[in-house]
XYZ file of C-alpha atoms in Angstrom:
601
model
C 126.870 119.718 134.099
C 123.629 121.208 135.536
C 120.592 119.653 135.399
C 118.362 121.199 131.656
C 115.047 123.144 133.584
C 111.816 121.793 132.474
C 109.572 123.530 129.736
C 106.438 125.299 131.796
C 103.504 126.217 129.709
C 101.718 128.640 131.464
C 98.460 127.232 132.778
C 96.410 130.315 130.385
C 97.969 128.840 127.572
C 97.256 124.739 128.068
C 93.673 125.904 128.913
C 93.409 127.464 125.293
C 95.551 124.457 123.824
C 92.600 122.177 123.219
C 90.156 124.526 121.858
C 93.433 125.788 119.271
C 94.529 122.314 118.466
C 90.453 120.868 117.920
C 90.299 123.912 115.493
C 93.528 123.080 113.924
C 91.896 119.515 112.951
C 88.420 121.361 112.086
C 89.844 123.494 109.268
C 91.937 120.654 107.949
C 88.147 119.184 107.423
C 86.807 121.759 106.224
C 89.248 122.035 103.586
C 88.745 118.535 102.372
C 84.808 119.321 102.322
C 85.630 122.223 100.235
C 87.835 120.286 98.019
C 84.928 117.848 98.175
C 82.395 120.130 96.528
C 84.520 121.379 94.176
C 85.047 118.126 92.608
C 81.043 117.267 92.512
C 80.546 121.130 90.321
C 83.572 120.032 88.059
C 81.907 116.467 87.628
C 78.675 118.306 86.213
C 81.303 120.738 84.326
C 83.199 117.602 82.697
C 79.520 116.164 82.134
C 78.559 118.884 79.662
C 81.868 119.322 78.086
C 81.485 114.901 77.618
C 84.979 114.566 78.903
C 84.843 111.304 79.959
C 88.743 110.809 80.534
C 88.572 113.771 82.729
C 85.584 112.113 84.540
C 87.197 109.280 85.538
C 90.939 110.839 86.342
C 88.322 113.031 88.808
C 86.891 109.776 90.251
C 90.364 108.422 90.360
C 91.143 111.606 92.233
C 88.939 112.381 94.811
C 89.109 108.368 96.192
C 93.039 109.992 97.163
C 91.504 112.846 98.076
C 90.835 111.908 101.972
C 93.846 110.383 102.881
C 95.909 113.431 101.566
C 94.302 115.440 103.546
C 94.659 113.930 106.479
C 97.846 113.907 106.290
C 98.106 117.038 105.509
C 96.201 117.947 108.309
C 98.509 115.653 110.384
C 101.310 117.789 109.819
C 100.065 121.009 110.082
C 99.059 119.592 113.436
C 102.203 118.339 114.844
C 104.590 121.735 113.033
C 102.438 124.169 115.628
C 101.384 122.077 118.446
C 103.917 118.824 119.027
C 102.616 118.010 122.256
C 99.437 116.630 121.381
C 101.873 113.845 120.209
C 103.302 113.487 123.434
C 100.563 114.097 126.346
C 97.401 112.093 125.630
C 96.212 113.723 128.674
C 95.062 116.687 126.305
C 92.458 114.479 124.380
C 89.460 114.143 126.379
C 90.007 118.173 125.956
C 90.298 118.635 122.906
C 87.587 116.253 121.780
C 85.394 118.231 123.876
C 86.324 121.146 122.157
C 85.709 120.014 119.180
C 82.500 119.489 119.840
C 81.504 122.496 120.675
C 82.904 123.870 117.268
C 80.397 121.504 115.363
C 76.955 123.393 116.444
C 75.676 124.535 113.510
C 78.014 122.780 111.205
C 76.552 121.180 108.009
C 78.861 117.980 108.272
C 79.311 117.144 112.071
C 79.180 113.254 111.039
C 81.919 113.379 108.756
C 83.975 116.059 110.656
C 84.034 113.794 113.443
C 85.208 111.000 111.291
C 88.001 113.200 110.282
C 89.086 114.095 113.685
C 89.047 110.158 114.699
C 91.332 109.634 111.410
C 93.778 112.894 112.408
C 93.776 111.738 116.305
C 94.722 107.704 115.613
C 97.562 109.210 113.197
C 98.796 111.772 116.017
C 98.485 108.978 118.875
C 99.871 106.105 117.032
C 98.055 103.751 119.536
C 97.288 99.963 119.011
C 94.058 100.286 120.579
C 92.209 103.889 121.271
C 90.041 104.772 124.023
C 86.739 105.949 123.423
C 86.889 109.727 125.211
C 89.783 110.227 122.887
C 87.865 109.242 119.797
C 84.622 109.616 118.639
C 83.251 106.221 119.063
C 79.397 107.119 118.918
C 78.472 110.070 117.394
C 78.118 113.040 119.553
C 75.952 115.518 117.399
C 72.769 114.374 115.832
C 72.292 114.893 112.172
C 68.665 113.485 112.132
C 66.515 116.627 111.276
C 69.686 119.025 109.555
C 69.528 121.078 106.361
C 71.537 123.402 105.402
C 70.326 127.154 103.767
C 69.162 125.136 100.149
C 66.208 122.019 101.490
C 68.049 119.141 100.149
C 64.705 118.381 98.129
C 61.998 120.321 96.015
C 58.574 119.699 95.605
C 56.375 119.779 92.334
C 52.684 119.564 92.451
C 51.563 118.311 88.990
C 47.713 118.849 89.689
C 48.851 122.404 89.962
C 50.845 122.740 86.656
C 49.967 119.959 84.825
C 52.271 116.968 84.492
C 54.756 117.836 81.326
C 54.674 121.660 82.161
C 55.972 119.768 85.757
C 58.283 117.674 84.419
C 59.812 120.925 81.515
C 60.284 122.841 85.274
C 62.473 119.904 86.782
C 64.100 119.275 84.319
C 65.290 123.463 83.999
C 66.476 123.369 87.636
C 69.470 121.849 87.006
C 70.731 124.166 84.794
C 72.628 122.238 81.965
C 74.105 123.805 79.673
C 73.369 121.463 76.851
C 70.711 121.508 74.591
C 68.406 118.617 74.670
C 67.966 116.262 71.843
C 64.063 115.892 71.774
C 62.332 117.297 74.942
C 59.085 116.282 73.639
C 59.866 112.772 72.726
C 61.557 112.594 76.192
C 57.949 114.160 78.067
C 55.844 111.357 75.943
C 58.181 108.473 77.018
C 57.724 109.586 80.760
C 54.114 109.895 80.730
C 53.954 106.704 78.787
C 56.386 104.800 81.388
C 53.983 106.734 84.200
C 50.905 105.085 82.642
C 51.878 102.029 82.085
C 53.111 101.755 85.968
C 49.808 103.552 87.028
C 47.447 102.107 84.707
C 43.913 103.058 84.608
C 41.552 103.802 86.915
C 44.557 105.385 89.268
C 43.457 108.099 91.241
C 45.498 111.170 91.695
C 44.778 112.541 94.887
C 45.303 115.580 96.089
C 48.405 115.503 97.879
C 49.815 114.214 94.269
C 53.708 115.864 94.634
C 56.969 114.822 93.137
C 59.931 115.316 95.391
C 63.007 115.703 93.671
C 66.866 115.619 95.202
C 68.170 119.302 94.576
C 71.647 117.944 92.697
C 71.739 115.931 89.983
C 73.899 113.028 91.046
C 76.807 112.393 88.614
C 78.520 109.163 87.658
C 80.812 108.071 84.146
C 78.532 109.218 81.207
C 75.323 109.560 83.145
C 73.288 112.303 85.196
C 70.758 111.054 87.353
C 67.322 112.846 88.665
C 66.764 111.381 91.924
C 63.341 111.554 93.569
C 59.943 109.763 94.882
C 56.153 110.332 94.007
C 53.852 110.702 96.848
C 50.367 110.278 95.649
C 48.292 109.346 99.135
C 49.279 106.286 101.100
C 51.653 105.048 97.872
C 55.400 106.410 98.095
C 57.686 105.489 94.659
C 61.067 105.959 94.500
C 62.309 106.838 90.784
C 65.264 107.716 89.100
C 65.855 109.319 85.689
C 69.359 108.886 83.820
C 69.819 111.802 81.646
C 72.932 110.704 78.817
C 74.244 112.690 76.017
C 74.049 112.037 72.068
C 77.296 112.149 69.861
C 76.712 116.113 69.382
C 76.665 116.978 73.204
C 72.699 117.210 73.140
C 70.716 115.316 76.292
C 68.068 112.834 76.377
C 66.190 110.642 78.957
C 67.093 107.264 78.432
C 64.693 105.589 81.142
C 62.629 105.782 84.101
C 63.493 103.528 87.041
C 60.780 103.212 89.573
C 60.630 100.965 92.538
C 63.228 100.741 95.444
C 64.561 97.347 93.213
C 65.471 99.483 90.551
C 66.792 101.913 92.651
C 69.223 99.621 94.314
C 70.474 98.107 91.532
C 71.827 101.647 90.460
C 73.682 102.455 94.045
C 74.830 98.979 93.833
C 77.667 98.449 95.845
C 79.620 96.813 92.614
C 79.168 100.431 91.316
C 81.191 103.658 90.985
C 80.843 106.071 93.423
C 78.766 109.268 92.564
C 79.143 113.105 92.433
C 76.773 114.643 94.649
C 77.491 118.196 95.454
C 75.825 118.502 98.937
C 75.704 120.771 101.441
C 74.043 118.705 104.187
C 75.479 114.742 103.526
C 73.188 113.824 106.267
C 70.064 115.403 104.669
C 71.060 113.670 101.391
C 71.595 110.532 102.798
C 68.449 110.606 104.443
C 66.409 111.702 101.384
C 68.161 108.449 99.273
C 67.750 105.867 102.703
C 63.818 106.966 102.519
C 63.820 105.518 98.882
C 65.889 102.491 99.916
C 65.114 101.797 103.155
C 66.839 98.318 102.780
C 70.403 99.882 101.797
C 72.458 100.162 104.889
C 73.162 104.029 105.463
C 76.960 103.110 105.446
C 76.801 102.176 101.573
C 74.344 104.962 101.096
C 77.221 107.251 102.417
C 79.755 105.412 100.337
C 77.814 105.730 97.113
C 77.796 109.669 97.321
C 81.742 109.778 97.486
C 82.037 109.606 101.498
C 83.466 105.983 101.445
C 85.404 107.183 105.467
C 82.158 107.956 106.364
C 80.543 104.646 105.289
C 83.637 102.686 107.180
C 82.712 104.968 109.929
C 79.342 103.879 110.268
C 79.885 100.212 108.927
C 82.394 99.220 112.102
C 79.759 100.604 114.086
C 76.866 98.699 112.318
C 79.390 95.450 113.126
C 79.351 96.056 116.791
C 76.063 96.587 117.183
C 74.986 93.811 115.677
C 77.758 92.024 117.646
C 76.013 93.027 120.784
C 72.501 91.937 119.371
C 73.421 88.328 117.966
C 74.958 85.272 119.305
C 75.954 83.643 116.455
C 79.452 82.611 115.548
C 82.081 83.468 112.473
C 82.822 80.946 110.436
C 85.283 79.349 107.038
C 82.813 81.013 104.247
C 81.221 78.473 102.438
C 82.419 77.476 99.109
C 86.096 76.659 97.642
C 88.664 77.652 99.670
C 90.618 80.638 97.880
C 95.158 79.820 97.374
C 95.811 83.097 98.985
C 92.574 85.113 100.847
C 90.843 83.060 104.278
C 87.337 84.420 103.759
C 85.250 83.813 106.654
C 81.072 85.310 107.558
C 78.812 85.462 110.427
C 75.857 83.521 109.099
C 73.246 86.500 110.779
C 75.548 89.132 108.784
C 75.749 89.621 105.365
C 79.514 90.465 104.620
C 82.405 88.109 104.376
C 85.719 89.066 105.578
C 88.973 88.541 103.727
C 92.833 87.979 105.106
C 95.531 87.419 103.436
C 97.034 84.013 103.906
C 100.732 83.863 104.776
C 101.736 81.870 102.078
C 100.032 81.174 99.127
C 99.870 77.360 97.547
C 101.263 76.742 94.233
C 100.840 77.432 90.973
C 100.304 81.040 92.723
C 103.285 83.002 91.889
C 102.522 86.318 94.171
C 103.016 88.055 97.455
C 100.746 90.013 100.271
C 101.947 93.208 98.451
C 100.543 92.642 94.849
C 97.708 91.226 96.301
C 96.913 94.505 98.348
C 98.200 96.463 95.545
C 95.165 94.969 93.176
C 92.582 96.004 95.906
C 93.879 99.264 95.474
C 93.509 99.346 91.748
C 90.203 97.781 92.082
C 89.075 101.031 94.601
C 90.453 103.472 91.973
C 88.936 101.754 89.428
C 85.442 101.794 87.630
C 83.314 98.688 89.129
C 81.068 99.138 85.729
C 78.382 97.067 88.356
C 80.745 94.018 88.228
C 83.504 94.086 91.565
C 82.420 94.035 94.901
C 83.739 97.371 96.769
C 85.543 96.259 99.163
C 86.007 97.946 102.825
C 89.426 98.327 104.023
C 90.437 98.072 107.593
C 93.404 97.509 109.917
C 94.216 96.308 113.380
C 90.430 95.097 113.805
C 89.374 93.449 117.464
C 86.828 91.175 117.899
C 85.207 89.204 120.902
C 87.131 86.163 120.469
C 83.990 84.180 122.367
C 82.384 84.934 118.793
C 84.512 82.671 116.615
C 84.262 79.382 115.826
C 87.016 77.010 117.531
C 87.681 75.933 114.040
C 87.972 79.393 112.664
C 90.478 80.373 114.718
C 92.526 77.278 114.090
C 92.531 78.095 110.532
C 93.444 81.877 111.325
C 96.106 80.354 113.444
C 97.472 77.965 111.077
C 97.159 80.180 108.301
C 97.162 83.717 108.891
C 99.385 84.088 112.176
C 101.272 87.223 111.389
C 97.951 88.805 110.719
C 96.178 87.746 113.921
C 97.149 88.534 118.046
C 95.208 87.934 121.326
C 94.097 90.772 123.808
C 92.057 89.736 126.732
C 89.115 89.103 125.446
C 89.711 89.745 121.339
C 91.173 88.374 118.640
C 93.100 91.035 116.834
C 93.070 90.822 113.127
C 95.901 93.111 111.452
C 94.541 94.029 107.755
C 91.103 92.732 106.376
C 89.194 93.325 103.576
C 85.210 92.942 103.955
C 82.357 92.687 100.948
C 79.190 92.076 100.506
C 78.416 88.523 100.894
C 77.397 87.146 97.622
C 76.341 83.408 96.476
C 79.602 81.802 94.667
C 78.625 81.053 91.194
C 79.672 77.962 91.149
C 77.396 76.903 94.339
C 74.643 78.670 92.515
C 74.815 76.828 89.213
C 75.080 73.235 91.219
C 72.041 74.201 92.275
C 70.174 75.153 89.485
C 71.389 71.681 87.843
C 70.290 69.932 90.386
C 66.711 71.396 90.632
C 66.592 71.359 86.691
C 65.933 75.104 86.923
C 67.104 75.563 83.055
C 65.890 79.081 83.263
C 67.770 80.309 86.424
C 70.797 78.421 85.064
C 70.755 80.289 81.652
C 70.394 83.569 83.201
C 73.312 82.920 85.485
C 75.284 81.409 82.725
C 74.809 84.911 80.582
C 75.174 86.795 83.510
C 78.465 85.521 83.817
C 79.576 85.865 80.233
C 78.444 89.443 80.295
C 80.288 90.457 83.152
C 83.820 89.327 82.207
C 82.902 91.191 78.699
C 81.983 94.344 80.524
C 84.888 94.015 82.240
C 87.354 93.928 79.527
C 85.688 96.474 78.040
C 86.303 98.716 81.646
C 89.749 97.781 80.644
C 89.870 94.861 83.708
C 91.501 91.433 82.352
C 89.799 89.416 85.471
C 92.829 86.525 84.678
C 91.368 83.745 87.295
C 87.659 83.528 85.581
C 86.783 79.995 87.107
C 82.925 79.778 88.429
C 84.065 80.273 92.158
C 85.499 83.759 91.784
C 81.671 85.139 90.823
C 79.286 85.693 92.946
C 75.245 86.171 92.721
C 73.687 89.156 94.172
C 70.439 89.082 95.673
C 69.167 91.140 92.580
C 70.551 87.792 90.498
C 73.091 89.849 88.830
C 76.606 88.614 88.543
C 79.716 90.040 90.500
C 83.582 89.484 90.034
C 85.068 89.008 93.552
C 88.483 87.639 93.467
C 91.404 90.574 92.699
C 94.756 88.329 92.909
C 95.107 87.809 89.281
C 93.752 90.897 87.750
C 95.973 92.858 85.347
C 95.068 96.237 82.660
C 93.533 95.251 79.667
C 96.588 97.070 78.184
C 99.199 95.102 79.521
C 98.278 91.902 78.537
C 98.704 89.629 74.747
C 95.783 88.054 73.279
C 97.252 85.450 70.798
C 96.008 82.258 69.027
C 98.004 79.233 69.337
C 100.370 78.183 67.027
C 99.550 74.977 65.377
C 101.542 72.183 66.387
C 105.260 71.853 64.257
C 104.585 67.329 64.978
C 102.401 64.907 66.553
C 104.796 65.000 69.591
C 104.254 68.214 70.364
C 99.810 67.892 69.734
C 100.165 64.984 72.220
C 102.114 66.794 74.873
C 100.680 67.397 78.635
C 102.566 71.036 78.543
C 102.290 73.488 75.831
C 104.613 73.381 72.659
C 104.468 76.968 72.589
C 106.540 79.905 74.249
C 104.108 81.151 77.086
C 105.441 85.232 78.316
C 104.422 86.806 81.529
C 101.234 88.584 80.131
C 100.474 86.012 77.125
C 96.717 85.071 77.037
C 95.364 82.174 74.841
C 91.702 82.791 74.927
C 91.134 79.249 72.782
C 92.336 77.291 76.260
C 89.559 78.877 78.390
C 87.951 76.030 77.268
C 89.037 73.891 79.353
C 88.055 75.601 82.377
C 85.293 78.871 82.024
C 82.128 76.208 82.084
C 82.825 72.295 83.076
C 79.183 70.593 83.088
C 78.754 70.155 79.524
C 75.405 70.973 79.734
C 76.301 74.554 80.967
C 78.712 74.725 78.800
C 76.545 74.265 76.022
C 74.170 76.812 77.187
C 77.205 79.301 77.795
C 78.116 79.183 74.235
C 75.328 80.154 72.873
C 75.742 83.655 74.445
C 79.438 83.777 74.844
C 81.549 81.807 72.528
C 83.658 84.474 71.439
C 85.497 84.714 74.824
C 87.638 82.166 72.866
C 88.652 83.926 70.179
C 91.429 86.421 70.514
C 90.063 88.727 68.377
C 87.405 89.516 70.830
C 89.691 90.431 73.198
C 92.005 92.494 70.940
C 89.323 94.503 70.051
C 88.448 94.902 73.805
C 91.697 96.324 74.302
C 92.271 98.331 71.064
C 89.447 100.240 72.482
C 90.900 100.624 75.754
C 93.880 101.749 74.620
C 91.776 104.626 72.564
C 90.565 106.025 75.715
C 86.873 105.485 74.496
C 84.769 104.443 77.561
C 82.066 101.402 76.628
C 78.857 102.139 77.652
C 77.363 100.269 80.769
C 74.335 100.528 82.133
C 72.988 99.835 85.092
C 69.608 98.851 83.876
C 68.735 96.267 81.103
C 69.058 97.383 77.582
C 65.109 96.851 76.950
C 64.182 99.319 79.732
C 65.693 102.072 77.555
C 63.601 104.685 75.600
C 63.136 104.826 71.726
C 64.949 107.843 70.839
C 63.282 107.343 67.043
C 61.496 110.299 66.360
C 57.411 109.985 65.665
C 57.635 111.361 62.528
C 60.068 109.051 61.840
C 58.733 106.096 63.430
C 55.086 106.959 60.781
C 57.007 106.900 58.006
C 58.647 103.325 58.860
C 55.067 102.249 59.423
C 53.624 103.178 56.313
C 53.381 100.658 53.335
């Protein structure tokens, strides 16, 4: 049998190979970014219309939407050129090429993300070296803008403040009719005033710079912008809602970076932004927030690759600028995640134990599964996002001896040794957060009443927003909350989450003898998804003082009918309304006339 003769590719071809397959990967990109768009302009289409359901199948959607096309663009990849699969030789190449195809590009940051995600696919490599990859960026994004500037200026000493305000509002170009424009112009001014109160100065630079889109998220739109009067820069944002007949209305005005952050809060839904430029918008919203990290700045507009992108590289930078260890997270030790920190970083990271203690009846699978149902879900402000990430190395000098034992001991199929690394196989990071619990031993120990019955309503309030997202939290013990640094009150812990809809609310039978009221177990036939709200008793609040204090905001977590009614109006599709500000921020929508009349004898 004679030897087969081996494939040539003439050398003018595998010079043009790079440059064909690095704009194979770009218009994969470019058709997610497309796709990307599209989905912001039907967002402020679904807005108008009040199609909630539609809003959040969208939101539901476009989380998908990067992976798909990835793959997609995986495919179309390895059908027309195979040996990129085959000869990593070609990378350096083709990475170089793909540079080159960037100048001028409106979204070289998140193109290059996209390439790193096609190339690890193609490669399937444990570990990646950086001139195959784009481990730093390699185009600068600093000053871009695309043909639109990503923000417009209004000069109110020019046109007068309401005529100012009327012309913002008109740029958007909503379709709806508004409810009351000028009710909505006095309660701005009046907000304005009572945040500049007399004798404030306008000077002459007075401008309002306003984010081009609106930014879209469940039943809201949001103006996004910052006044620059002299020396004093203040971020605000206005949430524009909708009345029962489809008309608009301002329902606030948020000023201050605190208020700002509180809406892009990483317990939040992403938003719709329909940008041309991401880096220009991200800019805009970091100059308003300079203490938000750009990653979650890039997450809240819908780029959540992006943000994972720039997170891992926030991580290793700070690795190289610190010296401090990880360590066991402080707090109660979770039945099935090992959560450990880095005291100088604020994010905990998450594994999945390899077996799980009793009375936990689940596996690594429906745990991950719930994360994933989590990310598609609607945080209504109340669960952590939660970053994603597989096959991560870290300097093993950087863990503590204990740590590592634990991992060991613990987590082995999830953790290898490379030189110098430890090599965790699937983590999940947040936010680092106070644990509840922790926070209200504190509070009863300094005999701050005040802190402790703001946590304690905090808490109630979020499992009840919760249910009404349609979220049945299942574990609600102190230590699965934790406190943000704007004191509000977060759900953390996913293993025992299930739909609103699949679960029964019942009351418990009364007892048929006095054997069965005396009994350690209950008397009663207990299904898979049977809830007994009257038993949370036993466990929500344990101090009795607390407990006290909790029931005066929250006793009706015990009765079933609480939670049938929660879920009757899940099951209708009607969405509760959440916001992300406190309920005495919000505007009287009464109008004057109206509000005489009430006032007269």
């Amino acid at each position: 049998m004679s030897a087969v003769a081996p494939v040539v590719v003439p050398r003018e071809r595998r010079s043009n190979l790079p440059q064909d397959i690095a704009r194979c990967i770009l218009a994969g990109f470019d058709k997610h970014y497309r796709l990307f768009r599209e989905a912001a302009r039907t967002a402020k289409a679904l807005f108008e219309k009040a199609a909630w359901a539609e809003m959040r199948a969208l939101a539901r959607e476009r989380i998908q939407m990067y992976d798909r096309r990835v793959q997609e663009a995986v495919e179309a990849l390895l059908a027309e050129f195979p040996q990129a699969a085959r000869d990593e030789a070609l990378w350096p190449a083709i990475k170089l090429a793909y540079i080159g195809l960037l100048h001028e590009h409106g979204q070289p940051e998140c193109a290059e993300t996209f390439y790193n995600s096609v190339a690890c696919e193609v490669l399937h490599r444990r570990h990646y070296h950086n001139e195959f990859i784009f481990w730093r960026p390699a185009v600068a994004t600093e000053h871009l803008e695309g043909d639109q500037p990503t923000y417009a200026c209004y000069y109110p000493l020019v046109d007068g403040l309401r005529q100012t305000l009327r012309n913002i509002g008109a740029s958007f170009e909503l379709a709806n009719r508004w409810e009351d424009s000028k009710r909505d112009l006095r309660n701005i001014v009046r907000a304005l005033r009572a945040h500049f109160p007399r004798p404030a100065r306008a000077h002459p630079d007075l401008q309002l710079q306003v984010l081009r889109p609106l930014l879209f998220r469940n039943k809201g739109a949001y103006v996004i912008g910052r006044i620059v009067n002299g020396a004093e820069e203040i971020p605000f944002a206005v949430p524009v809602l909708q009345n029962e007949r489809g008309e608009l209305y301002v329902d606030t005005l948020l000023l201050g970076e605190d208020q700002l952050l509180v809406l892009f809060s990483f317990a939040r839904a992403y938003f719709f932004v329909d940008m041309e430029v991401p880096a220009a918008c991200v800019s805009f919203l970091r100059w308003l927030m300079p203490r938000k990290p750009r990653a979650e700045l890039y997450m809240a507009v819908g780029l959540a690759k992006q943000g994972k992108t720039l997170f891992y590289r926030d991580l290793h930078y700070h690795l190289k600028h610190s010296t401090d260890r990880f360590v066991v997270a402080p707090g109660i030790k979770g039945m099935v995640m090992l959560v450990f920190t880095m005291p100088s970083f604020p994010y905990v990271f998450k594994v999945i134990r390899d077996r799980f203690a009793p009375p936990k009846e689940t596996d690594r699978q429906a745990v991950m599964d719930r994360y994933v149902m989590v990310k598609l879900h609607d945080r209504v402000g109340r669960m952590a996002d939660t970053l994603e990430y597989s096959r991560v190395a870290l300097p093993l000098e950087r863990f503590d001896p204990a740590l590592i034992e634990e991992l060991k001991t613990e987590c082995a199929s999830q953790l290898e040794f490379d030189g110098g690394d430890a090599v965790i196989g699937h983590l999940y990071i947040e936010r680092r957060m106070e644990p509840l619990n922790l926070y209200v031993d504190d509070c009863r120990r300094g005999g701050d009443d005040e802190a402790l019955r703001a946590a304690l309503r905090e808490y109630g309030q979020a499992i009840k927003e919760l249910a009404g997202a349609g979220i049945f939290p299942g574990d609600m013990l102190l230590k699965n909350f934790g406190v943000t640094r704007h004191e509000r009150v977060v759900f953390y812990d996913y293993d025992e989450i299930q739909p609103m809809e699949d679960m029964s609310f019942q009351r418990i039978p009364p007892a048929r003898s006095y054997e069965e009221e005396m009994a350690a177990e209950p008397y009663w036939r207990v299904g898979e998804h049977d809830v007994f709200p009257e038993q949370f008793d036993r466990f929500l609040v344990s101090d009795p003082h607390a407990r006290e204090i909790f029931y005066q905001y929250h006793r009706e977590l015990l009765d079933p009918q609480f939670w049938q009614a929660k879920q009757a109006l899940v099951r209708s599709g009607e969405q509760e309304d959440v916001f992300p500000y406190p309920e005495e921020m919000r505007f009287s929508r009464t109008p004057r006339a109206a509000r005489k009349a009430a006032a007269s004898p």
